XYZ file of C-alpha atoms in Angstrom:
401
model
C -0.184 0.155 -0.128
C 1.054 3.608 -0.944
C 1.517 6.118 1.559
C 0.666 10.017 1.255
C 3.134 11.159 3.314
C 2.091 14.888 2.375
C -1.364 13.872 3.469
C -0.423 12.021 6.653
C 1.740 15.204 7.663
C -1.184 17.607 7.658
C -3.931 15.247 8.869
C -0.514 15.015 12.455
C -0.232 18.558 11.766
C -3.424 19.043 13.208
C -3.152 16.413 15.837
C 0.286 17.747 17.343
C -1.688 21.474 17.429
C -4.442 19.631 19.363
C -1.925 18.202 21.829
C -0.020 20.779 22.521
C -3.404 23.481 23.033
C -4.341 20.627 24.931
C -1.301 20.744 27.318
C -1.071 24.912 27.206
C -4.968 25.078 27.617
C -4.897 24.851 31.222
C -1.520 25.944 32.021
C -2.697 29.799 32.786
C -5.328 29.168 35.661
C -3.500 25.433 37.986
C -2.327 27.603 39.880
C -6.270 29.019 40.962
C -7.536 25.539 40.542
C -5.073 23.604 43.086
C -6.526 26.908 45.270
C -9.260 26.048 44.691
C -8.732 22.209 45.624
C -7.934 24.187 49.303
C -3.834 23.788 49.119
C -2.651 26.083 52.365
C -1.748 29.560 50.955
C 2.223 29.210 51.369
C 2.022 26.324 49.018
C 0.549 27.112 46.005
C 3.661 28.285 43.834
C 5.048 24.655 44.749
C 1.856 22.407 44.093
C 2.018 24.239 41.177
C 5.412 23.556 39.901
C 5.207 19.954 40.987
C 2.717 20.002 38.718
C 4.452 21.104 35.368
C 7.618 18.543 36.734
C 5.827 15.669 37.618
C 4.433 15.133 34.028
C 7.595 15.790 32.512
C 9.738 13.239 34.881
C 6.910 10.331 33.685
C 7.351 11.400 29.812
C 10.637 11.041 30.720
C 10.681 7.693 32.668
C 8.169 5.551 30.528
C 8.854 7.565 27.137
C 11.435 4.221 25.909
C 9.420 2.104 26.567
C 6.699 3.309 24.994
C 9.316 3.811 21.548
C 9.689 0.103 21.994
C 6.312 -0.606 21.160
C 6.088 1.461 18.502
C 8.813 -0.172 16.679
C 6.759 -3.387 17.545
C 3.094 -2.058 16.663
C 3.634 0.847 15.107
C 3.807 4.476 14.963
C 0.075 5.140 14.512
C -0.615 2.521 17.212
C 0.800 4.634 20.109
C -0.728 8.078 17.943
C -3.886 6.139 19.154
C -2.395 5.588 22.754
C -1.227 8.732 23.428
C -4.656 10.161 22.355
C -7.120 8.162 24.384
C -4.672 7.959 27.634
C -4.494 12.519 27.323
C -8.451 12.450 26.714
C -9.148 10.140 30.121
C -6.222 12.072 32.498
C -6.842 15.423 31.345
C -10.599 14.976 31.674
C -10.605 14.114 34.274
C -8.842 16.702 35.849
C -12.807 18.249 35.972
C -13.849 15.519 39.032
C -10.090 15.640 41.653
C -11.388 16.063 44.786
C -8.316 17.554 45.845
C -4.264 18.394 45.215
C -3.027 14.896 45.978
C -5.394 13.242 43.090
C -4.678 16.325 41.023
C -1.083 15.349 40.656
C -1.208 11.739 40.380
C -3.191 12.923 36.947
C -0.639 14.759 36.009
C 1.597 11.744 36.383
C -0.663 9.947 34.217
C -0.718 12.195 31.827
C 2.815 11.901 31.397
C 2.758 8.280 31.236
C 0.065 8.215 28.803
C 1.575 11.515 26.222
C 3.374 10.694 23.552
C 1.656 11.824 20.507
C 3.896 14.353 18.961
C 7.365 12.513 19.151
C 5.183 8.951 17.498
C 4.022 11.437 15.113
C 7.588 12.809 14.717
C 9.126 9.245 14.122
C 6.350 8.329 11.813
C 6.945 11.600 9.926
C 10.568 10.942 9.850
C 10.488 7.630 8.785
C 7.646 8.397 5.838
C 9.087 11.407 4.805
C 11.702 11.587 1.493
C 15.220 12.323 2.727
C 15.429 15.408 1.121
C 12.443 16.603 2.427
C 12.917 15.458 5.831
C 13.694 19.192 7.264
C 10.836 20.888 5.757
C 9.080 18.318 6.879
C 9.374 17.758 10.220
C 10.443 22.052 10.605
C 6.128 22.408 9.011
C 5.273 18.928 11.575
C 6.953 21.149 14.234
C 5.477 24.681 14.395
C 1.550 22.511 15.087
C 2.224 21.887 18.495
C 4.325 25.342 18.545
C 0.652 27.015 16.919
C -1.322 24.800 19.738
C 1.025 26.531 23.065
C 0.600 29.487 21.169
C -3.151 29.680 21.193
C -3.977 27.726 23.995
C -3.564 29.711 27.361
C -5.569 32.375 25.877
C -8.045 30.259 24.787
C -8.030 28.499 28.052
C -7.756 31.988 30.004
C -11.131 32.409 27.855
C -12.732 29.588 28.984
C -12.084 29.214 32.260
C -14.517 33.115 32.420
C -17.062 32.142 30.313
C -17.930 28.110 31.644
C -15.032 27.931 34.347
C -11.920 25.756 35.279
C -13.519 22.399 36.075
C -15.220 22.759 32.142
C -12.171 23.771 30.516
C -10.682 19.693 31.176
C -13.409 18.795 30.044
C -13.244 21.337 26.716
C -9.529 20.130 26.736
C -11.044 16.275 27.143
C -13.824 16.240 23.646
C -10.707 17.859 22.293
C -8.569 15.160 22.207
C -11.373 12.994 22.228
C -11.655 14.310 18.461
C -7.872 13.732 18.298
C -8.210 10.034 18.933
C -10.751 10.138 16.233
C -9.255 12.160 13.345
C -6.157 9.821 14.004
C -8.065 6.508 14.032
C -10.014 7.161 11.033
C -7.194 9.685 8.396
C -4.101 8.400 9.290
C -2.459 5.731 7.157
C 0.602 3.465 7.691
C 1.860 0.505 6.276
C 2.972 -1.192 8.953
C 3.446 -5.147 9.703
C 3.326 -6.118 13.512
C 6.882 -7.414 15.080
C 6.991 -10.659 16.785
C 8.806 -9.702 19.896
C 11.743 -12.518 19.438
C 11.528 -10.973 15.965
C 12.558 -7.962 16.542
C 15.631 -6.097 16.388
C 16.913 -5.152 20.093
C 17.408 -1.581 21.425
C 21.140 -2.520 22.277
C 21.468 -3.374 18.691
C 19.529 -0.422 16.878
C 22.094 2.006 18.663
C 24.851 -0.947 17.461
C 23.595 0.205 13.686
C 23.075 4.038 13.574
C 26.269 5.655 11.530
C 27.907 7.771 14.266
C 26.722 6.541 17.725
C 28.970 9.652 19.062
C 26.814 12.224 17.078
C 23.391 10.669 18.115
C 24.718 10.715 21.800
C 25.800 14.527 21.296
C 22.760 15.238 19.723
C 20.335 14.055 22.958
C 23.120 15.753 24.974
C 21.860 18.986 22.997
C 18.375 18.516 23.173
C 18.910 18.086 27.186
C 21.193 21.599 27.314
C 18.253 23.293 24.676
C 15.362 22.985 26.898
C 17.094 23.670 30.236
C 17.991 26.981 28.154
C 14.404 27.665 26.902
C 12.404 26.469 30.406
C 15.255 27.994 32.976
C 13.455 31.311 31.583
C 9.663 29.965 32.760
C 9.285 30.423 36.220
C 10.740 34.431 35.935
C 9.076 35.684 32.675
C 6.966 36.971 34.187
C 8.127 38.598 36.989
C 10.893 39.921 35.168
C 8.772 41.918 32.753
C 6.479 43.564 35.749
C 10.161 44.429 37.353
C 10.790 45.982 34.191
C 7.633 47.414 33.409
C 7.049 49.107 36.885
C 3.345 50.276 37.259
C 1.792 49.985 33.852
C -1.855 49.099 34.071
C -2.044 46.608 30.975
C 0.915 44.281 32.486
C -0.544 41.061 32.248
C -1.483 41.665 28.839
C 1.850 42.920 27.857
C 3.329 39.481 29.914
C 1.261 37.212 27.891
C 2.123 39.084 24.726
C 5.650 38.897 25.474
C 5.284 35.421 26.324
C 3.853 34.193 23.236
C 5.838 36.271 20.997
C 8.552 34.221 20.149
C 6.484 31.446 19.091
C 4.584 33.061 16.337
C 8.455 33.645 14.917
C 9.159 29.607 15.443
C 6.029 29.130 14.081
C 6.622 31.139 10.644
C 10.211 30.176 10.409
C 10.330 26.424 11.557
C 9.806 25.226 7.643
C 11.504 27.758 5.957
C 15.073 26.447 8.107
C 13.595 23.024 7.293
C 13.932 23.364 4.130
C 16.661 25.303 4.346
C 18.576 22.882 6.222
C 17.366 20.339 3.418
C 19.462 22.326 0.811
C 22.629 23.402 2.886
C 22.823 21.228 5.394
C 20.866 20.492 9.546
C 23.776 20.615 11.593
C 24.690 24.319 9.970
C 20.904 25.768 10.038
C 21.437 23.978 14.205
C 25.095 25.708 15.135
C 24.618 28.934 13.307
C 20.671 28.520 15.250
C 22.392 27.962 18.451
C 24.728 30.756 17.781
C 21.553 33.018 17.336
C 19.879 31.761 20.020
C 23.119 33.249 22.277
C 22.940 36.615 20.293
C 19.205 36.873 21.399
C 19.428 35.730 24.821
C 22.690 37.307 26.729
C 21.337 40.964 26.074
C 17.895 39.819 28.056
C 19.910 40.291 31.087
C 20.658 44.484 30.404
C 16.864 45.488 28.725
C 15.235 47.865 30.382
C 12.125 48.262 28.869
C 9.532 45.326 27.912
C 9.421 46.242 24.890
C 13.518 45.674 24.911
C 12.159 42.140 26.520
C 9.817 41.308 23.823
C 11.864 42.032 20.700
C 14.481 39.760 21.574
C 12.122 37.327 22.480
C 10.690 37.939 18.800
C 13.988 37.410 17.069
C 14.962 34.461 19.238
C 12.259 32.687 18.144
C 13.842 32.478 14.893
C 16.475 30.733 16.516
C 14.118 28.608 17.726
C 12.382 27.721 14.806
C 16.269 26.083 13.848
C 17.115 24.102 16.471
C 13.958 21.112 16.552
C 13.562 20.212 13.523
C 17.407 20.444 12.799
C 17.808 18.357 15.497
C 14.830 15.546 14.703
C 16.183 15.833 11.269
C 19.661 14.896 12.347
C 18.272 11.591 14.508
C 16.077 10.480 11.209
C 19.630 10.717 9.277
C 21.502 8.386 11.144
C 18.698 5.847 12.446
C 17.767 2.622 10.764
C 14.491 2.707 9.754
C 13.427 -0.663 12.445
C 14.515 1.672 15.214
C 13.871 5.288 14.640
C 10.614 5.475 16.830
C 13.059 4.241 19.780
C 15.509 6.511 18.825
C 13.195 9.150 18.975
C 11.512 8.152 22.126
C 15.366 8.530 23.913
C 15.359 11.970 22.411
C 11.709 12.687 23.354
C 13.126 11.712 27.320
C 16.456 14.163 27.132
C 13.616 16.310 26.827
C 11.524 15.782 29.121
C 14.047 15.474 31.194
C 15.751 19.489 29.853
C 12.005 20.506 30.996
C 12.564 19.070 34.910
C 15.517 20.883 35.494
C 15.395 23.741 33.522
C 12.522 25.279 35.799
C 14.714 24.468 38.868
C 18.022 26.468 37.306
C 15.822 29.385 36.691
C 14.550 29.220 40.555
C 17.444 28.501 41.875
C 19.746 30.967 39.816
C 17.175 33.972 40.514
C 16.121 32.636 44.205
C 20.164 33.383 44.104
C 21.176 36.016 42.157
C 18.753 38.048 40.956
C 16.233 37.691 37.666
C 18.883 38.820 35.023
C 21.238 36.209 36.468
C 19.248 33.608 34.965
C 19.737 34.951 31.065
C 23.920 34.965 32.121
C 23.429 31.431 33.214
C 21.171 30.567 29.637
C 23.472 32.228 27.750
C 26.767 29.982 29.259
C 24.461 26.854 29.173
C 23.873 27.922 25.367
C 27.401 28.503 24.559
C 28.045 25.135 26.559
C 25.510 23.499 23.865
C 27.589 25.451 20.576
C 31.230 24.618 21.821
C 29.259 20.572 22.253
C 27.400 20.691 18.303
C 31.127 22.530 16.737
C 32.934 19.019 18.210
C 30.021 16.912 17.507
C 30.546 17.982 13.687
C 33.689 18.861 13.720
C 35.343 18.714 10.085
C 31.268 18.194 8.902
C 29.835 21.914 9.292
C 31.960 22.469 5.839
C 30.003 19.722 4.241
C 26.314 19.420 3.005
C 25.046 16.391 3.682
C 27.563 14.930 5.959
C 25.296 12.229 7.502
C 24.697 10.545 3.793
């Protein structure tokens, strides 16, 4: 059966959009919901942070397990499993009686998640190698768009239908995603008996350049730490810069979201450029550009200056993860693509756990501006790592062929 990979790409894009929106939809009012569930006033921030970290941590633990199953049973099945599982875990948040059960369901949300990495693995395995960068860059914009629209949609729904009903709406969106994936995603995959399956150890042995792959995993980890280290303090930093501005909440939301706009615009374009000039070059240049954007954030004097730098930073973000995903797909044998992507997803989740802890610790000890300096040091380390990872290959167009 011949698969129309472009049709799959567009359907998976919608699925990633729904998934990204469902995650970000509930984030603006999680602290308020935790307060309503009876958490002590001095523990609300702690439980809010924990509710985010516990999802990422459980996702990191279980991602390789689902990746192994995807290589045996198919990526579409794992996309369905993730969409259906999150339908239950997100929808059930409307009925939790206290903070303990909210944290339990957030934990299982991470356990059952994995729609986006499995969609990425499926498109990486189906798209022609010469169009991989464009395909994965385009797919990445789905989650970005969902993350962009989610917070504003969630805030609007919380005010109109109430916080608990927002979780039901989120569950309904994920149920629609489950049905759409079931009916429209096509995959020609023959299930493999466990005894006939190539072991994960053998998959790693058959990777073209194992040291480069491990370097890309570490690059993903550092990248996620750098991105999420800013998250805990960004709104507070904007408030400090804005002083007594009446519309500071609106301005904060705008500045938080503006990087997503430039990421959305740039990902497919930079993916196509990577296909032509080499994804390792786009990755290296993206890291340098992100350093140029983030370090000056420690010295800005107005919210406008910060917003402008974040807008430009979005262009570098559009270069990074699609380039990493494309490079991984070119290194990986087809029979192990889901497992390799699941390990990269594990490093993504670990970075999302560590980043906020790093950011809040540095901010508490040295102030908000120091977080941007610390993030810049992490990016500098990532530039050095990438340079040595692709040493002698940055001058080549397609070193991984």
